[in-house]
C-alpha positions as YAML, in Angstrom:
chain: A
units: angstrom
residues:
- id: 1
  name: MET
  ca: [0.00, 0.00, 0.00]
- id: 2
  name: SER
  ca: [1.18, 3.30, -0.82]
- id: 3
  name: PRO
  ca: [0.71, 6.23, 1.33]
- id: 4
  name: GLY
  ca: [-2.25, 8.30, 0.27]
- id: 5
  name: ALA
  ca: [-2.38, 11.97, -0.12]
- id: 6
  name: PRO
  ca: [-2.20, 13.79, 3.13]
- id: 7
  name: VAL
  ca: [-5.51, 15.21, 4.37]
- id: 8
  name: LYS
  ca: [-5.38, 18.89, 5.05]
- id: 9
  name: SER
  ca: [-6.69, 19.80, 8.51]
- id: 10
  name: ASN
  ca: [-6.59, 23.59, 8.12]
- id: 11
  name: GLY
  ca: [-10.33, 23.80, 8.77]
- id: 12
  name: ARG
  ca: [-9.95, 22.18, 12.16]
- id: 13
  name: LYS
  ca: [-7.14, 24.52, 13.15]
- id: 14
  name: ILE
  ca: [-9.11, 27.60, 12.11]
- id: 15
  name: ALA
  ca: [-12.16, 26.43, 14.06]
- id: 16
  name: LEU
  ca: [-10.00, 25.81, 17.11]
- id: 17
  name: ILE
  ca: [-8.43, 29.30, 16.87]
- id: 18
  name: VAL
  ca: [-11.84, 30.96, 16.44]
- id: 19
  name: ALA
  ca: [-13.21, 29.05, 19.45]
- id: 20
  name: LEU
  ca: [-10.22, 30.11, 21.59]
- id: 21
  name: VAL
  ca: [-10.61, 33.79, 20.59]
- id: 22
  name: VAL
  ca: [-14.35, 33.72, 21.39]
- id: 23
  name: LEU
  ca: [-13.64, 32.01, 24.71]
- id: 24
  name: LEU
  ca: [-10.95, 34.55, 25.63]
- id: 25
  name: LEU
  ca: [-13.33, 37.43, 24.82]
- id: 26
  name: LEU
  ca: [-16.28, 35.94, 26.68]
- id: 27
  name: CYS
  ca: [-14.47, 35.00, 29.89]
- id: 28
  name: PRO
  ca: [-13.60, 38.57, 30.98]
- id: 29
  name: CYS
  ca: [-17.03, 39.83, 29.95]
- id: 30
  name: LEU
  ca: [-18.78, 37.06, 31.86]
- id: 31
  name: GLY
  ca: [-16.45, 37.61, 34.81]
- id: 32
  name: LEU
  ca: [-17.22, 41.35, 34.90]
- id: 33
  name: ALA
  ca: [-20.94, 40.74, 34.57]
- id: 34
  name: GLY
  ca: [-20.83, 38.20, 37.41]
- id: 35
  name: TRP
  ca: [-18.84, 40.59, 39.59]
- id: 36
  name: ALA
  ca: [-21.34, 43.43, 38.93]
- id: 37
  name: ILE
  ca: [-24.29, 41.20, 39.82]
- id: 38
  name: TRP
  ca: [-22.54, 40.07, 42.99]
- id: 39
  name: ARG
  ca: [-21.86, 43.71, 44.04]
- id: 40
  name: VAL
  ca: [-25.48, 44.75, 43.45]
- id: 41
  name: ALA
  ca: [-26.77, 41.76, 45.42]
- id: 42
  name: ASP
  ca: [-24.29, 42.43, 48.22]
- id: 43
  name: ALA
  ca: [-25.25, 46.13, 48.36]
- id: 44
  name: SER
  ca: [-28.96, 45.33, 48.61]
- id: 45
  name: ASN
  ca: [-28.25, 43.12, 51.63]
- id: 46
  name: ASP
  ca: [-26.42, 45.99, 53.41]
- id: 47
  name: VAL
  ca: [-29.41, 48.35, 53.25]
- id: 48
  name: GLU
  ca: [-31.10, 48.55, 56.62]
- id: 49
  name: PRO
  ca: [-34.86, 48.65, 56.56]
- id: 50
  name: MET
  ca: [-36.38, 52.00, 57.43]
- id: 51
  name: PRO
  ca: [-37.89, 51.96, 60.90]
- id: 52
  name: SER
  ca: [-41.57, 52.60, 61.05]
- id: 53
  name: VAL
  ca: [-42.53, 55.72, 62.90]
- id: 54
  name: SER
  ca: [-45.79, 56.03, 64.72]
- id: 55
  name: VAL
  ca: [-47.00, 59.29, 66.13]
- id: 56
  name: PRO
  ca: [-48.81, 59.00, 69.44]
- id: 57
  name: VAL
  ca: [-52.27, 60.48, 69.51]
- id: 58
  name: LEU
  ca: [-52.48, 63.10, 72.21]
- id: 59
  name: PRO
  ca: [-55.75, 64.28, 73.66]
- id: 60
  name: PRO
  ca: [-56.60, 67.91, 72.95]
- id: 61
  name: VAL
  ca: [-55.43, 70.41, 75.52]
- id: 62
  name: LEU
  ca: [-58.35, 72.12, 77.15]
- id: 63
  name: PRO
  ca: [-58.03, 75.31, 79.15]
- id: 64
  name: SER
  ca: [-58.26, 74.75, 82.87]
- id: 65
  name: ALA
  ca: [-58.40, 76.84, 85.98]
- id: 66
  name: ALA
  ca: [-55.51, 74.87, 87.48]
- id: 67
  name: PRO
  ca: [-52.29, 76.83, 87.94]
- id: 68
  name: THR
  ca: [-49.76, 76.38, 85.18]
- id: 69
  name: PRO
  ca: [-46.26, 75.11, 85.98]
- id: 70
  name: ASP
  ca: [-43.49, 77.63, 86.37]
- id: 71
  name: LEU
  ca: [-42.60, 78.79, 82.89]
- id: 72
  name: PRO
  ca: [-39.54, 80.91, 82.21]
- id: 73
  name: ASP
  ca: [-40.26, 84.58, 82.60]
- id: 74
  name: PRO
  ca: [-39.94, 86.28, 79.19]
- id: 75
  name: ASP
  ca: [-38.59, 89.41, 80.94]
- id: 76
  name: GLU
  ca: [-35.61, 87.48, 82.37]
- id: 77
  name: ASP
  ca: [-33.64, 87.79, 79.13]
- id: 78
  name: GLU
  ca: [-34.89, 91.19, 78.08]
- id: 79
  name: GLU
  ca: [-34.24, 92.62, 74.68]
- id: 80
  name: PHE
  ca: [-33.38, 96.28, 74.84]
- id: 81
  name: ALA
  ca: [-34.20, 98.55, 71.92]
- id: 82
  name: GLN
  ca: [-33.58, 102.17, 71.04]
- id: 83
  name: GLY
  ca: [-35.75, 104.43, 73.22]
- id: 84
  name: ASP
  ca: [-36.09, 101.99, 76.14]
- id: 85
  name: CYS
  ca: [-35.14, 103.21, 79.60]
- id: 86
  name: VAL
  ca: [-33.20, 101.02, 82.01]
- id: 87
  name: VAL
  ca: [-31.72, 101.02, 85.49]
- id: 88
  name: ASN
  ca: [-28.68, 99.08, 86.67]
- id: 89
  name: GLU
  ca: [-29.55, 96.75, 89.54]
- id: 90
  name: GLY
  ca: [-26.05, 95.25, 89.59]
- id: 91
  name: THR
  ca: [-22.63, 96.80, 90.04]
- id: 92
  name: GLU
  ca: [-20.60, 98.86, 87.62]
- id: 93
  name: ASP
  ca: [-18.43, 95.81, 86.85]
- id: 94
  name: ASP
  ca: [-21.35, 93.33, 86.71]
- id: 95
  name: ALA
  ca: [-24.33, 95.31, 85.44]
- id: 96
  name: GLU
  ca: [-27.84, 93.87, 85.54]
- id: 97
  name: LEU
  ca: [-30.12, 96.06, 83.49]
- id: 98
  name: ARG
  ca: [-33.89, 96.16, 83.94]
- id: 99
  name: LYS
  ca: [-36.42, 97.99, 81.76]
- id: 100
  name: VAL
  ca: [-38.29, 100.74, 83.55]
- id: 101
  name: PRO
  ca: [-40.47, 103.69, 82.56]
- id: 102
  name: CYS
  ca: [-38.35, 106.66, 81.53]
- id: 103
  name: GLY
  ca: [-37.74, 109.17, 84.27]
- id: 104
  name: PRO
  ca: [-35.03, 110.71, 86.43]
- id: 105
  name: ASN
  ca: [-32.08, 108.48, 87.40]
- id: 106
  name: THR
  ca: [-32.61, 106.14, 84.44]
- id: 107
  name: TYR
  ca: [-30.56, 105.50, 81.32]
- id: 108
  name: GLN
  ca: [-32.15, 105.78, 77.89]
- id: 109
  name: VAL
  ca: [-30.94, 103.45, 75.14]
- id: 110
  name: LEU
  ca: [-29.72, 105.63, 72.30]
- id: 111
  name: LEU
  ca: [-28.38, 102.85, 70.11]
- id: 112
  name: ARG
  ca: [-28.07, 99.07, 70.10]
- id: 113
  name: ILE
  ca: [-25.03, 97.79, 68.18]
- id: 114
  name: PRO
  ca: [-25.43, 94.05, 67.43]
- id: 115
  name: ALA
  ca: [-22.69, 91.39, 67.11]
- id: 116
  name: THR
  ca: [-19.94, 93.33, 68.91]
- id: 117
  name: THR
  ca: [-18.45, 93.81, 72.35]
- id: 118
  name: ASP
  ca: [-16.58, 97.01, 71.46]
- id: 119
  name: GLY
  ca: [-18.10, 99.62, 73.79]
- id: 120
  name: ASP
  ca: [-15.87, 102.34, 72.28]
- id: 121
  name: ARG
  ca: [-18.03, 102.30, 69.15]
- id: 122
  name: CYS
  ca: [-20.58, 104.37, 71.07]
- id: 123
  name: GLU
  ca: [-18.17, 107.35, 70.96]
- id: 124
  name: THR
  ca: [-18.45, 107.54, 67.17]
- id: 125
  name: LEU
  ca: [-21.94, 106.15, 66.53]
- id: 126
  name: ALA
  ca: [-23.75, 107.86, 69.45]
- id: 127
  name: PRO
  ca: [-21.54, 110.75, 70.66]
- id: 128
  name: GLN
  ca: [-24.22, 112.00, 73.09]
- id: 129
  name: ALA
  ca: [-24.00, 108.70, 75.06]
- id: 130
  name: THR
  ca: [-22.75, 109.01, 78.63]
- id: 131
  name: ALA
  ca: [-22.38, 105.26, 79.30]
- id: 132
  name: ASN
  ca: [-22.45, 101.93, 77.52]
- id: 133
  name: TYR
  ca: [-23.43, 98.37, 78.36]
- id: 134
  name: VAL
  ca: [-21.64, 95.41, 76.78]
- id: 135
  name: HIS
  ca: [-23.47, 92.07, 76.57]
- id: 136
  name: ASP
  ca: [-20.90, 89.34, 75.88]
- id: 137
  name: ASN
  ca: [-22.49, 86.01, 74.90]
- id: 138
  name: SER
  ca: [-20.62, 82.75, 74.31]
- id: 139
  name: ILE
  ca: [-21.96, 82.93, 70.73]
- id: 140
  name: ASP
  ca: [-20.52, 86.08, 69.17]
- id: 141
  name: LEU
  ca: [-23.56, 86.57, 66.98]
- id: 142
  name: PHE
  ca: [-25.62, 87.33, 70.13]
- id: 143
  name: ASP
  ca: [-23.19, 89.94, 71.52]
- id: 144
  name: TYR
  ca: [-24.35, 93.55, 71.59]
- id: 145
  name: VAL
  ca: [-23.50, 96.99, 72.97]
- id: 146
  name: LEU
  ca: [-26.03, 99.49, 74.28]
- id: 147
  name: CYS
  ca: [-25.14, 103.16, 74.04]
- id: 148
  name: LEU
  ca: [-26.85, 104.85, 77.00]
- id: 149
  name: LYS
  ca: [-27.60, 108.43, 78.04]
- id: 150
  name: GLU
  ca: [-28.28, 109.29, 81.66]
- id: 151
  name: ARG
  ca: [-31.55, 111.13, 82.16]
...
């Protein structure tokens, strides 16, 4: 027997190469898709459910003749405005001003300068002032100076 003509297997090699290329392209894409699905599923498990909130039903408040509990006196932290008259019930170093009707031996508020503790500003902004009161709060926005004139 004589050897026959060799059979060409180029078709098989080409099919094998095409299959390898497709496989190499699909693996990363499938891997990325799987990773993305895993992350989304993992993130949905981390979300805590929102607590339900229920508002208690309160009975209506009816006016009564019973005495009310001690509420803070609105005059304790008085706001002083231009034209108000005050007296100092404290000392010169620790003044405690109280609003009073204008009259002799009172101080009239000529100007209120907000957000400062610089009492010297009264000399330029209210030159007729004979005294000033500086209110220094722990929050600078609530500081103020009163320029006062003795009556």
